[in-house]
mmCIF file with all atom_site columns, C-alpha atoms in Angstrom:
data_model
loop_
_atom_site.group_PDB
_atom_site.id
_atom_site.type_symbol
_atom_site.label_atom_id
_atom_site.label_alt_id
_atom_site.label_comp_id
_atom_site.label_asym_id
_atom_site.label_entity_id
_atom_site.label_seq_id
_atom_site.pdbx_PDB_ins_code
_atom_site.Cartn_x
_atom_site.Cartn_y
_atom_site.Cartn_z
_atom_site.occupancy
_atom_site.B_iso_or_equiv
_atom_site.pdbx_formal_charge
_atom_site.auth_seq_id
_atom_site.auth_comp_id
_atom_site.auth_asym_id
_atom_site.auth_atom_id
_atom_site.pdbx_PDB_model_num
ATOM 1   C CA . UNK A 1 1   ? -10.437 104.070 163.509 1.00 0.00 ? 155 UNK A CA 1
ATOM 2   C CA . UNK A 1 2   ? -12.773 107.093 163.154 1.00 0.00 ? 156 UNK A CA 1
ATOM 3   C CA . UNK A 1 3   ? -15.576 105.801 164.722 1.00 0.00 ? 157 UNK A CA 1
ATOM 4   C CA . UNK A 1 4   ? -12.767 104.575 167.800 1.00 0.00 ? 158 UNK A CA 1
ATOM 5   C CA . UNK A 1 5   ? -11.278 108.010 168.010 1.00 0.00 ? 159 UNK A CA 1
ATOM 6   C CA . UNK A 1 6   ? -15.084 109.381 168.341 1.00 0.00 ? 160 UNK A CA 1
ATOM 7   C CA . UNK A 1 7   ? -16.305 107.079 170.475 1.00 0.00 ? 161 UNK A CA 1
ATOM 8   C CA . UNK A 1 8   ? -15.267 109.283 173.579 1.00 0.00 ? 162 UNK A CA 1
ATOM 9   C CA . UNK A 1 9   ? -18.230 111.460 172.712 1.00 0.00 ? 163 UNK A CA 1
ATOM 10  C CA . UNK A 1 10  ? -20.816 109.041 172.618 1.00 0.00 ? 164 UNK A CA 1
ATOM 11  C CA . UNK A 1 11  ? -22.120 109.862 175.932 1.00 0.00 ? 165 UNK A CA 1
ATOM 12  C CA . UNK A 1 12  ? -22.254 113.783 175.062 1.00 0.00 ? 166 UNK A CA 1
ATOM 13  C CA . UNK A 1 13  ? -24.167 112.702 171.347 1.00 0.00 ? 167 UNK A CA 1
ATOM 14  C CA . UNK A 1 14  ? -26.615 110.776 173.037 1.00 0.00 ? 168 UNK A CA 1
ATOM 15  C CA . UNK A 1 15  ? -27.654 113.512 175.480 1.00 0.00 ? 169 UNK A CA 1
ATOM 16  C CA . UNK A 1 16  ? -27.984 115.700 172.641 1.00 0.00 ? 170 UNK A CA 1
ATOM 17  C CA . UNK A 1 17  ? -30.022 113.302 170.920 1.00 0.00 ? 171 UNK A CA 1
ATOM 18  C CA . UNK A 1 18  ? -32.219 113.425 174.061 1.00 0.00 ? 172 UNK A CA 1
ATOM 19  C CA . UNK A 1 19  ? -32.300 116.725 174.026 1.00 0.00 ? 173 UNK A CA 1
ATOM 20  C CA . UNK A 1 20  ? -32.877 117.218 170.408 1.00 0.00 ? 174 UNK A CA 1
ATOM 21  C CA . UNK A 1 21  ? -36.530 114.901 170.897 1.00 0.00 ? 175 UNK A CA 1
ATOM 22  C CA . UNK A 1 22  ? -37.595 117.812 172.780 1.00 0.00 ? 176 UNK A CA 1
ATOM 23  C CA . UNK A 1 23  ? -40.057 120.123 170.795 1.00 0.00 ? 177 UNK A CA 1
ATOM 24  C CA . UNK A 1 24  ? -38.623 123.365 171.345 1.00 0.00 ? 178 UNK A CA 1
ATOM 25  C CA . UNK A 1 25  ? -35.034 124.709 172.353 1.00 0.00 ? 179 UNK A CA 1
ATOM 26  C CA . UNK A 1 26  ? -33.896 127.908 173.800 1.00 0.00 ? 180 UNK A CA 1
ATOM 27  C CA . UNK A 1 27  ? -30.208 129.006 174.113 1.00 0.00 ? 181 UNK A CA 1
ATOM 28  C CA . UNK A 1 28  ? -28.966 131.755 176.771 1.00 0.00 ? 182 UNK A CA 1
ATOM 29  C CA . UNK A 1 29  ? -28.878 134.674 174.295 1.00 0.00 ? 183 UNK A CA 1
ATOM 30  C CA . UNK A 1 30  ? -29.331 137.951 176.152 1.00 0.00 ? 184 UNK A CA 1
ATOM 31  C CA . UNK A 1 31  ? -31.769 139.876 173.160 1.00 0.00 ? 185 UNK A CA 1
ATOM 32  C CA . UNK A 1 32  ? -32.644 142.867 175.781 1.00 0.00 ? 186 UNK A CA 1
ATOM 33  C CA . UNK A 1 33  ? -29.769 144.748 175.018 1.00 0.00 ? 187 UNK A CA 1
ATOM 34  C CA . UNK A 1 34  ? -29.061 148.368 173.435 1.00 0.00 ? 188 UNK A CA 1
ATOM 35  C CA . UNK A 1 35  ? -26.342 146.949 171.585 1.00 0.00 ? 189 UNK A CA 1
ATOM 36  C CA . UNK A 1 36  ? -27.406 144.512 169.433 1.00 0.00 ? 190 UNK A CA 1
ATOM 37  C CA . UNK A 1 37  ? -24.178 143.538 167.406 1.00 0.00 ? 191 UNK A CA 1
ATOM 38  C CA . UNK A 1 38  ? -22.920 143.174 171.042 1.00 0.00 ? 192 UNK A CA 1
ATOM 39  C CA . UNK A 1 39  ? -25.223 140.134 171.717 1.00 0.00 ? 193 UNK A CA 1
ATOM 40  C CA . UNK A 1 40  ? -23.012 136.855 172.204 1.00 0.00 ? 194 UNK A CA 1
ATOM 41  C CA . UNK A 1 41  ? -23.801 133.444 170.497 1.00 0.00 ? 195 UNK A CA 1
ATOM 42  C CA . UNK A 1 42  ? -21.997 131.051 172.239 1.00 0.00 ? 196 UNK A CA 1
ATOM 43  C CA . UNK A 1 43  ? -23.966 128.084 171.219 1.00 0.00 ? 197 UNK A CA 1
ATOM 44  C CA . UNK A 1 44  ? -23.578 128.257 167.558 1.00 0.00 ? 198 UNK A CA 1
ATOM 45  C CA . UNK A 1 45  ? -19.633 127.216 167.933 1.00 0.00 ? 199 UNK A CA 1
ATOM 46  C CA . UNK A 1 46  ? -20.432 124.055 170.071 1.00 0.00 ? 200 UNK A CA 1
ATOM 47  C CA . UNK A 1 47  ? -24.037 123.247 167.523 1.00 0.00 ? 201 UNK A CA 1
ATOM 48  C CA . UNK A 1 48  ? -21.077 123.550 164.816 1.00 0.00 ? 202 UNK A CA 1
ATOM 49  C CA . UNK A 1 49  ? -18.586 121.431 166.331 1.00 0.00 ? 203 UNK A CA 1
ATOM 50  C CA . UNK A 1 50  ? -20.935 118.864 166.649 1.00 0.00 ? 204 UNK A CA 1
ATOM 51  C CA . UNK A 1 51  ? -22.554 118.741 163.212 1.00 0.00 ? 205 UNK A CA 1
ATOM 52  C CA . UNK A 1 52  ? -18.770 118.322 162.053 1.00 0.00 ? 206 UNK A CA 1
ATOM 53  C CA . UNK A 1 53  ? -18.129 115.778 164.756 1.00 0.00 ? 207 UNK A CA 1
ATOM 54  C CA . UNK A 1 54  ? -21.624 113.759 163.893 1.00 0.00 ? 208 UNK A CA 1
ATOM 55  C CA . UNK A 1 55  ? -20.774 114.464 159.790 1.00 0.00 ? 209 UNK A CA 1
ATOM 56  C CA . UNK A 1 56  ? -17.435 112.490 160.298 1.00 0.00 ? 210 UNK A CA 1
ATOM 57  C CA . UNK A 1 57  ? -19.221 109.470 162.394 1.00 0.00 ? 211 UNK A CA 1
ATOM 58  C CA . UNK A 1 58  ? -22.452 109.040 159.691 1.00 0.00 ? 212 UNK A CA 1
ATOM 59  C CA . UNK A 1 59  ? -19.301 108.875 156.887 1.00 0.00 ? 213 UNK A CA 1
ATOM 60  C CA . UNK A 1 60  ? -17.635 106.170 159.276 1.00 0.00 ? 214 UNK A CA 1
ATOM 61  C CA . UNK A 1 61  ? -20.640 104.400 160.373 1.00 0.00 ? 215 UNK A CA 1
ATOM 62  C CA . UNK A 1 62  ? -21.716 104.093 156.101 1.00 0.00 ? 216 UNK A CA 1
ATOM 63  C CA . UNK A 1 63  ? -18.298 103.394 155.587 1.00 0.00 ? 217 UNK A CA 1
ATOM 64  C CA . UNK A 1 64  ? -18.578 100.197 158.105 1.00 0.00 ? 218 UNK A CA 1
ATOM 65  C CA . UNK A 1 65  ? -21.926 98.826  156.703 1.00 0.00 ? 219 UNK A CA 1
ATOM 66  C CA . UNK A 1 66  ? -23.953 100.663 159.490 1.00 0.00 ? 220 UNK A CA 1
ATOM 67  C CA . UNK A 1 67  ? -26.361 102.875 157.534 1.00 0.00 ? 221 UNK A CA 1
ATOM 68  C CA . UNK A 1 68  ? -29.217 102.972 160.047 1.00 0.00 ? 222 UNK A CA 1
ATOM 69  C CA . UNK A 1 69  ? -26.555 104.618 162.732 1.00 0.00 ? 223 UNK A CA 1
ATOM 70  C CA . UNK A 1 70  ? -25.701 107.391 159.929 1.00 0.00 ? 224 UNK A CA 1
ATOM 71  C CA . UNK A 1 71  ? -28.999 107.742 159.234 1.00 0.00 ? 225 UNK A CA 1
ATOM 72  C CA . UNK A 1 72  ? -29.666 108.977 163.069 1.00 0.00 ? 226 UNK A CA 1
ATOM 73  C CA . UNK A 1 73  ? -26.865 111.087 163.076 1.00 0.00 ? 227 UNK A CA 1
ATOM 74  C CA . UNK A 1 74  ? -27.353 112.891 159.580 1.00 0.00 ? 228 UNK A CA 1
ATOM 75  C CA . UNK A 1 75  ? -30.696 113.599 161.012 1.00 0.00 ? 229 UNK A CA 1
ATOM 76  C CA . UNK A 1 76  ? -29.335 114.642 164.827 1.00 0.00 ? 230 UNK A CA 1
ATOM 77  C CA . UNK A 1 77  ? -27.628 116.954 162.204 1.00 0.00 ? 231 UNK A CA 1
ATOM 78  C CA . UNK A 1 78  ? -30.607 118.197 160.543 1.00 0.00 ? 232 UNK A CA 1
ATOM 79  C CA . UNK A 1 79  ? -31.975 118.509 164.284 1.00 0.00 ? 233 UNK A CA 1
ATOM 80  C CA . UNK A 1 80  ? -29.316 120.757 165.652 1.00 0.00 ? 234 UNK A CA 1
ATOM 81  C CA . UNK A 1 81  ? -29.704 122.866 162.312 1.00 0.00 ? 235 UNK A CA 1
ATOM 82  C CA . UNK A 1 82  ? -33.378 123.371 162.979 1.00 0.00 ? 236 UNK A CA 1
ATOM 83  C CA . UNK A 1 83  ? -32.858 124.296 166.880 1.00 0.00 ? 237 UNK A CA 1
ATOM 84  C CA . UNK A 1 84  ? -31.516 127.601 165.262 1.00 0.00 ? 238 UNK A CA 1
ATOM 85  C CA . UNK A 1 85  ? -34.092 128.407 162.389 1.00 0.00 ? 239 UNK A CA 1
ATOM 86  C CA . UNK A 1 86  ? -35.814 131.272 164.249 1.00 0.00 ? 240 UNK A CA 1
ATOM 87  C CA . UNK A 1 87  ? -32.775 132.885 165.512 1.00 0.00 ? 241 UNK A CA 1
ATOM 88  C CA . UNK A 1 88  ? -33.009 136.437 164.331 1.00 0.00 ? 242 UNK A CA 1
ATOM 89  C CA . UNK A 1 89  ? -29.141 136.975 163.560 1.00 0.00 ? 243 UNK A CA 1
ATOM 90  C CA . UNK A 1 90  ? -26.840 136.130 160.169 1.00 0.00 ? 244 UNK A CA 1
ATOM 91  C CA . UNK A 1 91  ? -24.324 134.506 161.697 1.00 0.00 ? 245 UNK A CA 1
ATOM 92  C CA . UNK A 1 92  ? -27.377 132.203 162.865 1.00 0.00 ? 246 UNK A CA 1
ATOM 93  C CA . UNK A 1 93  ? -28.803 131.497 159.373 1.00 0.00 ? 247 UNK A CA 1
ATOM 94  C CA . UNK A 1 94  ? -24.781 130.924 158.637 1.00 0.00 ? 248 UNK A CA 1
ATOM 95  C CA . UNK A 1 95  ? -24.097 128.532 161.197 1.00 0.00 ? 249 UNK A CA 1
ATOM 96  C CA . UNK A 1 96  ? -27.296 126.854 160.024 1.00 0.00 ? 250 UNK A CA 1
ATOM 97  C CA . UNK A 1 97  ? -26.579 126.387 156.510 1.00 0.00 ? 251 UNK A CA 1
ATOM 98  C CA . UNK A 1 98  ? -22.903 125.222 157.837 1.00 0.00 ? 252 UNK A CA 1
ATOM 99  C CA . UNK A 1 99  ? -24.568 122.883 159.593 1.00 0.00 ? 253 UNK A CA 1
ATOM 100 C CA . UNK A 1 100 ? -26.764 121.236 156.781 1.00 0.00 ? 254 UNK A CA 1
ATOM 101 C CA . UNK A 1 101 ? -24.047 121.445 154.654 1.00 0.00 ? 255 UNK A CA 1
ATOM 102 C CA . UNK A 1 102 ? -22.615 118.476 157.654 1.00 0.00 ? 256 UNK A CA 1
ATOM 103 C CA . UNK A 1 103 ? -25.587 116.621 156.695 1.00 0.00 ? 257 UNK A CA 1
ATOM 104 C CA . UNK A 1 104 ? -25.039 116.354 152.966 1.00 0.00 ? 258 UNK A CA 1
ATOM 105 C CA . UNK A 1 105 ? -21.540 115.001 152.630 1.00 0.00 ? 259 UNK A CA 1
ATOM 106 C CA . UNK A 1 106 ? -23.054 111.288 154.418 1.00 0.00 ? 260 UNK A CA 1
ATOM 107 C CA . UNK A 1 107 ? -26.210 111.704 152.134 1.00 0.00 ? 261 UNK A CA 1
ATOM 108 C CA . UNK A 1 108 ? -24.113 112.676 148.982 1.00 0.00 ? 262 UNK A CA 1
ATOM 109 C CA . UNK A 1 109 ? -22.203 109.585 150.041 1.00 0.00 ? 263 UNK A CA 1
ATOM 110 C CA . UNK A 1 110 ? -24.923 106.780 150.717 1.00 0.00 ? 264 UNK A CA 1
ATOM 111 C CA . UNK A 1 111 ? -26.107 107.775 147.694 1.00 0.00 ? 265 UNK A CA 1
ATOM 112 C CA . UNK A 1 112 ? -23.161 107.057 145.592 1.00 0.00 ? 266 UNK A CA 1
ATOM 113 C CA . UNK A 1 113 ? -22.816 104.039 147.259 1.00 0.00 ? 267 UNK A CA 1
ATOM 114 C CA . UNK A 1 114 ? -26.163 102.592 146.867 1.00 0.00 ? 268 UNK A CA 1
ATOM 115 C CA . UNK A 1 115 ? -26.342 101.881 150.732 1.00 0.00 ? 269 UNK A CA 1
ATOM 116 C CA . UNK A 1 116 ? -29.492 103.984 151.478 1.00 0.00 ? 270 UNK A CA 1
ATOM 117 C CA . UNK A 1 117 ? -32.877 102.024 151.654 1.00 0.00 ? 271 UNK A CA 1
ATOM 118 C CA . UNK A 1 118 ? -35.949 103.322 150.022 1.00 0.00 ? 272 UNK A CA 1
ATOM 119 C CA . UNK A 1 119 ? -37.235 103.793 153.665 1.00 0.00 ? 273 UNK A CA 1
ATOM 120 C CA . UNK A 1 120 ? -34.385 105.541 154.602 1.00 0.00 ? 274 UNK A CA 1
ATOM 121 C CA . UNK A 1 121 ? -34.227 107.821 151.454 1.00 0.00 ? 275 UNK A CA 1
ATOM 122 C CA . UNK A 1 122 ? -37.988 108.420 152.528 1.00 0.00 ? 276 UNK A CA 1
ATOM 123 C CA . UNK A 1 123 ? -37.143 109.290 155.648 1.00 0.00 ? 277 UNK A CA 1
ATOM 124 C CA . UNK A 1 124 ? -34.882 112.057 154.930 1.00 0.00 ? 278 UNK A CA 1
ATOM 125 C CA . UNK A 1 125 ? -37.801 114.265 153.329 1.00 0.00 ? 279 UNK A CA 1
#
């Protein structure tokens, strides 16, 4: 039922996926400013939502006997975490711990369960 209910965002995941191969990512953040606590983040919210959104999918996908699909998304996860590592703000480094915090619930849980392959515990360092 999870998986259903998220399907409507599998077009949106897999252009972030895309977008996530790419080797560096910028976000419209306005630094040049004289205010700095004034600067807006926008894209932390939607990086956050989808961490959550991918978090609930790998624990669905495990769930249903699909661990090489939660593998991808735990490490879309880990992707979207790293897009913001340089960010020069604590509500970044926040947001980014947030988000790797998404990542170990479906890790935590493969785990437990025994349903991680070597290869895929190898691939996660």
């Amino acid at each position: 039922d999870v998986l259903l209910a998220l399907s409507k965002y599998d077009l949106a995941i897999e252009a972030l996926r895309q977008a996530s191969r790419l080797p560096y990512s910028r976000f419209p953040v306005n630094y040049e400013t004289n205010l700095p606590p004034a600067i807006c983040l926008p894209h932390l919210g939607g990086l956050r939502s989808s961490a959550f959104a991918l978090q609930l999918r790998a624990a669905a996908e495990l769930e249903n006997g699909e661990p090489e699909q939660a593998l991808d998304d735990v490490k879309l996860i880990l992707r979207l975490a790293n897009s913001i590592r340089d960010e020069p703000f604590l509500l970044s480094q926040k947001t980014r711990l947030a988000i790797i915090e998404s990542a170990i619930l479906p890790i935590w849980e493969g785990l437990a369960k025994h349903t991680w392959s070597h290869a895929q515990l190898a691939d996660f360092s």
